[in-house]
mmCIF file of C-alpha atoms in Angstrom:
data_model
loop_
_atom_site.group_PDB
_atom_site.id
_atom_site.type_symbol
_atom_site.label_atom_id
_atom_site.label_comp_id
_atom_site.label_asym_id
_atom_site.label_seq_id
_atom_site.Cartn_x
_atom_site.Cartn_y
_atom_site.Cartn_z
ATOM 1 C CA UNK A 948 72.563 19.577 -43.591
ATOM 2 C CA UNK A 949 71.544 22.947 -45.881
ATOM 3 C CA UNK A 950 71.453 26.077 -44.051
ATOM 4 C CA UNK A 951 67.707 27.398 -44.558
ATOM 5 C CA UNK A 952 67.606 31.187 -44.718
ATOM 6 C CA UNK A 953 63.692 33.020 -43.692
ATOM 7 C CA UNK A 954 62.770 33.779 -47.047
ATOM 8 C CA UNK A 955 62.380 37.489 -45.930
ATOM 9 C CA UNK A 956 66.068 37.751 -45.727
ATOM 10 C CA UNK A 957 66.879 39.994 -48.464
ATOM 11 C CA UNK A 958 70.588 40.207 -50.010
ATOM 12 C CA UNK A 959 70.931 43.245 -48.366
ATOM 13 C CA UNK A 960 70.720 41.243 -45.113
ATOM 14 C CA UNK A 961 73.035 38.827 -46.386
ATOM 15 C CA UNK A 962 75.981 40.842 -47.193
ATOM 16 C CA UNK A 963 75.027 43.401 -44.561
ATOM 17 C CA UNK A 964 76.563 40.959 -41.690
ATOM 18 C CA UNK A 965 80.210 42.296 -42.613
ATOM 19 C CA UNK A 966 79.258 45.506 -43.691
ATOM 20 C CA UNK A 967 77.499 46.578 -40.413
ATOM 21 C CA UNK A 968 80.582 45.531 -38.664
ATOM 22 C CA UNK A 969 82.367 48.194 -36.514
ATOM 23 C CA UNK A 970 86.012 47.817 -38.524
ATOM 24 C CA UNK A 971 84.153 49.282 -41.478
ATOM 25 C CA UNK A 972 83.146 52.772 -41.698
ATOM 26 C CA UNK A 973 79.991 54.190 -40.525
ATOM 27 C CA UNK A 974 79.778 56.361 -43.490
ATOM 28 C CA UNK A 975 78.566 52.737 -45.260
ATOM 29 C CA UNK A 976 75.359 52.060 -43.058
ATOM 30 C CA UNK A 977 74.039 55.674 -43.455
ATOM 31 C CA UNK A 978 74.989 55.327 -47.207
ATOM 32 C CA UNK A 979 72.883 52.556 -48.166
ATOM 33 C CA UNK A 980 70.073 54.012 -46.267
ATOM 34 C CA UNK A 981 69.818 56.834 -47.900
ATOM 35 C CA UNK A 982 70.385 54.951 -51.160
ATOM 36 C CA UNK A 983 67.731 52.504 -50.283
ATOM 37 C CA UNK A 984 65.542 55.130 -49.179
ATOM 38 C CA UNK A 985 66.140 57.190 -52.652
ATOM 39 C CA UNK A 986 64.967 54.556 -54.251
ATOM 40 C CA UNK A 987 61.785 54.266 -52.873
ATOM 41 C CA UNK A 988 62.232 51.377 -50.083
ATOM 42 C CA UNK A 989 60.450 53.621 -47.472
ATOM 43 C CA UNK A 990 56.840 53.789 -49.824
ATOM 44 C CA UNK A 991 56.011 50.281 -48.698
ATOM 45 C CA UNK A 992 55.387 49.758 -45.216
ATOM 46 C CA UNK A 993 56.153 46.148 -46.052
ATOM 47 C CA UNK A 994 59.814 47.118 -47.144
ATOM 48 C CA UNK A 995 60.699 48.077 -43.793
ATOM 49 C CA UNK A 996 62.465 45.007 -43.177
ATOM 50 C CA UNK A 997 64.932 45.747 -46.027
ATOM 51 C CA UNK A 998 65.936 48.731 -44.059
ATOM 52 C CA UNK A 999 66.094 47.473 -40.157
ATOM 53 C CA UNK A 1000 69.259 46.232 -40.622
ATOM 54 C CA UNK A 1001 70.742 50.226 -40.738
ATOM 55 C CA UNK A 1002 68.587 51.438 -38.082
ATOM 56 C CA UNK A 1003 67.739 51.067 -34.155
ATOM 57 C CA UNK A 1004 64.181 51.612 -34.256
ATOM 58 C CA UNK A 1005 61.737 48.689 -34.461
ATOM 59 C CA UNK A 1006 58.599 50.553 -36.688
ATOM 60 C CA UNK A 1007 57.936 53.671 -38.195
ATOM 61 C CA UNK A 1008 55.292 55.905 -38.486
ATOM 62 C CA UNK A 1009 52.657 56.276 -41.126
ATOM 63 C CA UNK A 1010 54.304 59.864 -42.891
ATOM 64 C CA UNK A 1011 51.715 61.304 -44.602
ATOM 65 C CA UNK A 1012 54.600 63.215 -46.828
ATOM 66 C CA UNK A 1013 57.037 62.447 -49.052
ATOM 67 C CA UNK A 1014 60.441 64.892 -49.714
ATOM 68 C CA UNK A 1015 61.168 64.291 -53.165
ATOM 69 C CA UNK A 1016 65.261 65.241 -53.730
ATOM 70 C CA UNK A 1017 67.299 65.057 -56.541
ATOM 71 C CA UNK A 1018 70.426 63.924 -54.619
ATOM 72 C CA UNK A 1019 72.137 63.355 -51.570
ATOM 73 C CA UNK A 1020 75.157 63.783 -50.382
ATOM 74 C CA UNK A 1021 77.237 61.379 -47.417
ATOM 75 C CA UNK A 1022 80.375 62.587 -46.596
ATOM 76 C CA UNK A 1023 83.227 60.016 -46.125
ATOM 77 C CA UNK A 1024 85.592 62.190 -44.696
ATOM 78 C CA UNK A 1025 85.556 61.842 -41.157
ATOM 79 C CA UNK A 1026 86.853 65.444 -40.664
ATOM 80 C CA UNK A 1027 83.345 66.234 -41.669
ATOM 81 C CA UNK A 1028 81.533 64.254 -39.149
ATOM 82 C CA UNK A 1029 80.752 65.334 -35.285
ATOM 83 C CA UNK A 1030 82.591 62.759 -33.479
ATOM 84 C CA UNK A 1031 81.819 62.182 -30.500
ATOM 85 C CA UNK A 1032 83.628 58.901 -29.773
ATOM 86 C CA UNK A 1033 84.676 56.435 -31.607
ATOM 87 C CA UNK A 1034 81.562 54.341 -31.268
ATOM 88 C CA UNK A 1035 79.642 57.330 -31.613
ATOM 89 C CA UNK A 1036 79.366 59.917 -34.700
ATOM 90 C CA UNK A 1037 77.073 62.676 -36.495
ATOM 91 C CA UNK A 1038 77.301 62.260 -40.363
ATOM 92 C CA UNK A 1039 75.981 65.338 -41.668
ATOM 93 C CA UNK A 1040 74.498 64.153 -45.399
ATOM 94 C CA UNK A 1041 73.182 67.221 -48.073
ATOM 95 C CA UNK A 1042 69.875 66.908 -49.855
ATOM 96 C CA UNK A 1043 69.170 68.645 -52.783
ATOM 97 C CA UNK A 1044 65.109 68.912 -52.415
ATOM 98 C CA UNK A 1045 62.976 69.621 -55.175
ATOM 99 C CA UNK A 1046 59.335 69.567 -53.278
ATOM 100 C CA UNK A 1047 57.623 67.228 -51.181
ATOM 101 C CA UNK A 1048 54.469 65.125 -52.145
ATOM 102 C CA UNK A 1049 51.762 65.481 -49.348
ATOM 103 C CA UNK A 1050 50.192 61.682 -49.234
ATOM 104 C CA UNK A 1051 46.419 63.320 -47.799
ATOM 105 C CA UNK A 1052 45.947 65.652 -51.034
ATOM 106 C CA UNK A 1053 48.043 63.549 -53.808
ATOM 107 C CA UNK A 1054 50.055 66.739 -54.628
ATOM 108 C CA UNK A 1055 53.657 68.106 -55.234
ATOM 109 C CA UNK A 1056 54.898 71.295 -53.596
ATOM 110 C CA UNK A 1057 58.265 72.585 -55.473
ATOM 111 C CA UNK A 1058 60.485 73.488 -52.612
ATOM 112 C CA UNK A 1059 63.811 73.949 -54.174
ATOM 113 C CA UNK A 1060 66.377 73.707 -51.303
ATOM 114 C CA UNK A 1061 69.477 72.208 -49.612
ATOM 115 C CA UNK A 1062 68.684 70.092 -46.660
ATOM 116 C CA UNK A 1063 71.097 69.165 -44.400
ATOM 117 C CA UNK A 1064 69.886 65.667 -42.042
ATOM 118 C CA UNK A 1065 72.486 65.025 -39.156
ATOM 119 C CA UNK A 1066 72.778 60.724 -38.831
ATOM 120 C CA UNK A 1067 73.548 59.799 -35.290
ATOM 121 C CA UNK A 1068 75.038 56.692 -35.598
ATOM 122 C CA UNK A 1069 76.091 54.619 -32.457
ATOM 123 C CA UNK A 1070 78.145 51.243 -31.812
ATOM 124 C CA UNK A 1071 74.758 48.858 -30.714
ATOM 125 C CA UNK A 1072 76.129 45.842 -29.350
ATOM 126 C CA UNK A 1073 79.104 45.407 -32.191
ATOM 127 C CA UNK A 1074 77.200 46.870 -35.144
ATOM 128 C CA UNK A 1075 77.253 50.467 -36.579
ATOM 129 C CA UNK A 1076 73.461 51.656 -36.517
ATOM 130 C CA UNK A 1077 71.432 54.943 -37.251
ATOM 131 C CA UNK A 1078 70.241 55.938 -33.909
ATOM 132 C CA UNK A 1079 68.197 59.119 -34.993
ATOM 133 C CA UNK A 1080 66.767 61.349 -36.700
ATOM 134 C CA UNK A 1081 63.776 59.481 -37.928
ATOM 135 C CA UNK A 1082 62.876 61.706 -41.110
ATOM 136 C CA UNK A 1083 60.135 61.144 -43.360
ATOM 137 C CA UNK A 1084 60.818 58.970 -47.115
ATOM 138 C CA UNK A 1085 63.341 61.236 -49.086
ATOM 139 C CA UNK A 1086 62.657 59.736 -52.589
ATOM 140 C CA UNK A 1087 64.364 60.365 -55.880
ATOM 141 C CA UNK A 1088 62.172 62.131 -58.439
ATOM 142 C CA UNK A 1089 62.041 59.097 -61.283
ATOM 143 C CA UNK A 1090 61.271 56.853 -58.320
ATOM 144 C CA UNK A 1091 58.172 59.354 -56.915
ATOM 145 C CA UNK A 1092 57.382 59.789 -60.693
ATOM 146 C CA UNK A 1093 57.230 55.974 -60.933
ATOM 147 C CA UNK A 1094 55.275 55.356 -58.088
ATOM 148 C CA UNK A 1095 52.473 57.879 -58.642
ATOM 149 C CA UNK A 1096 52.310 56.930 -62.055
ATOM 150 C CA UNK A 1097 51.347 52.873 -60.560
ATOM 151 C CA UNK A 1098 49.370 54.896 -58.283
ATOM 152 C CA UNK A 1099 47.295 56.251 -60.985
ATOM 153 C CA UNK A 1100 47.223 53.174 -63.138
ATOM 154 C CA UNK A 1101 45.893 50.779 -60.273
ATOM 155 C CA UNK A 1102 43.379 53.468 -59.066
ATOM 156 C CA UNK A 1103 39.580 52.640 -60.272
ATOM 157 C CA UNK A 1104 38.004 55.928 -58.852
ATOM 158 C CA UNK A 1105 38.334 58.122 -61.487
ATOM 159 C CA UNK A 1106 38.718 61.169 -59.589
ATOM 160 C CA UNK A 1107 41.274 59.593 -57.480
ATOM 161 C CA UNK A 1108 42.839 58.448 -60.991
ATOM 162 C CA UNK A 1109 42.943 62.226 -62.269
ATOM 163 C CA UNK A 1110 44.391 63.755 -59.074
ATOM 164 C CA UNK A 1111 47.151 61.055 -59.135
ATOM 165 C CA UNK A 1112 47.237 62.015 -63.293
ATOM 166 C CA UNK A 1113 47.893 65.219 -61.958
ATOM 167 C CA UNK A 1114 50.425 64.609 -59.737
ATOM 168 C CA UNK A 1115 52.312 62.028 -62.469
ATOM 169 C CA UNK A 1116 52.659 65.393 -64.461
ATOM 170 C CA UNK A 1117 53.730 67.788 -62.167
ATOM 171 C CA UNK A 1118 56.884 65.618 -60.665
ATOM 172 C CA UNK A 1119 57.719 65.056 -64.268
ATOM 173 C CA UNK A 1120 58.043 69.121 -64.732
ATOM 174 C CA UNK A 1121 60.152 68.647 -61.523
ATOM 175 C CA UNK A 1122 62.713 66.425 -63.609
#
């Protein structure tokens, strides 16, 4: 008999059984996060399931903004990490902001800045998983530029459409 997978089940769920697993390190899980989350897997509510895997909560708020970086930063070196047993650790990871896009007004704020987010991440039955904080989408700048720039193309208000032109041109300047 074939083994049917829920056609939800994404790759990243496929390989993630081993990957999750407590003899790796829990540097990994917050890594591909914040990878996934650069890329823009937070802007669709739908895409949530792609992430679940790496985290503890169930559903996330609606953010109504968007941090726009131009890197981040895990550290592997556990040295670096608050550890507070060894099913239980703080991975401090570095952002390198550039602004944040507020959702309500379809605008970028430059914000140049390091940001430092502190990953709790916690044994949860035998799986490494991000515990807290629950931060709003950090998104690379081509992705944001991307996205606003579908925004704008699938918008048929034409107000709407220049606000979003608008915003298409000032992440660009944020490149």
């Amino acid at each position: 008999s074939v083994m049917t997978l829920p056609v939800n089940v994404g790759w990243a769920q496929i390989g993630f059984s081993q990957s999750g697993s407590l003899k790796r390190s829990p540097a990994e899980i917050v890594k591909r996060y914040v990878r996934l989350d650069q890329k823009g897997a937070r802007l669709d509510a739908m895409a949530f399931d792609v992430l679940s895997p790496y985290v503890e909560w169930k559903e996330e708020p609606a953010w109504d903004q968007i941090v726009v970086i131009q890197e981040a930063h895990v550290p592997e070196d556990y040295r670096k990490w608050d550890i507070i047993d060894n099913l239980d650790v703080v991975i401090p990871v570095t952002y390198r902001v550039r602004g944040s896009v507020s959702l309500k007004t379809a605008s970028f704020v430059p914000d140049e800045k390091t940001e430092e987010v502190r990953f709790h991440v916690k044994a949860v039955g035998n799986l490494w998983r991000i515990v807290e904080p629950m931060i709003p989408p950090h998104v690379g700048v081509a992705r944001m530029v991307n996205f606003a720039r579908e925004a704008e193309l699938q918008e048929k208000d034409e107000t709407q459409r220049s606000t979003l032109a608008a915003l298409t041109s000032s992440l660009r300047k944020a490149k």
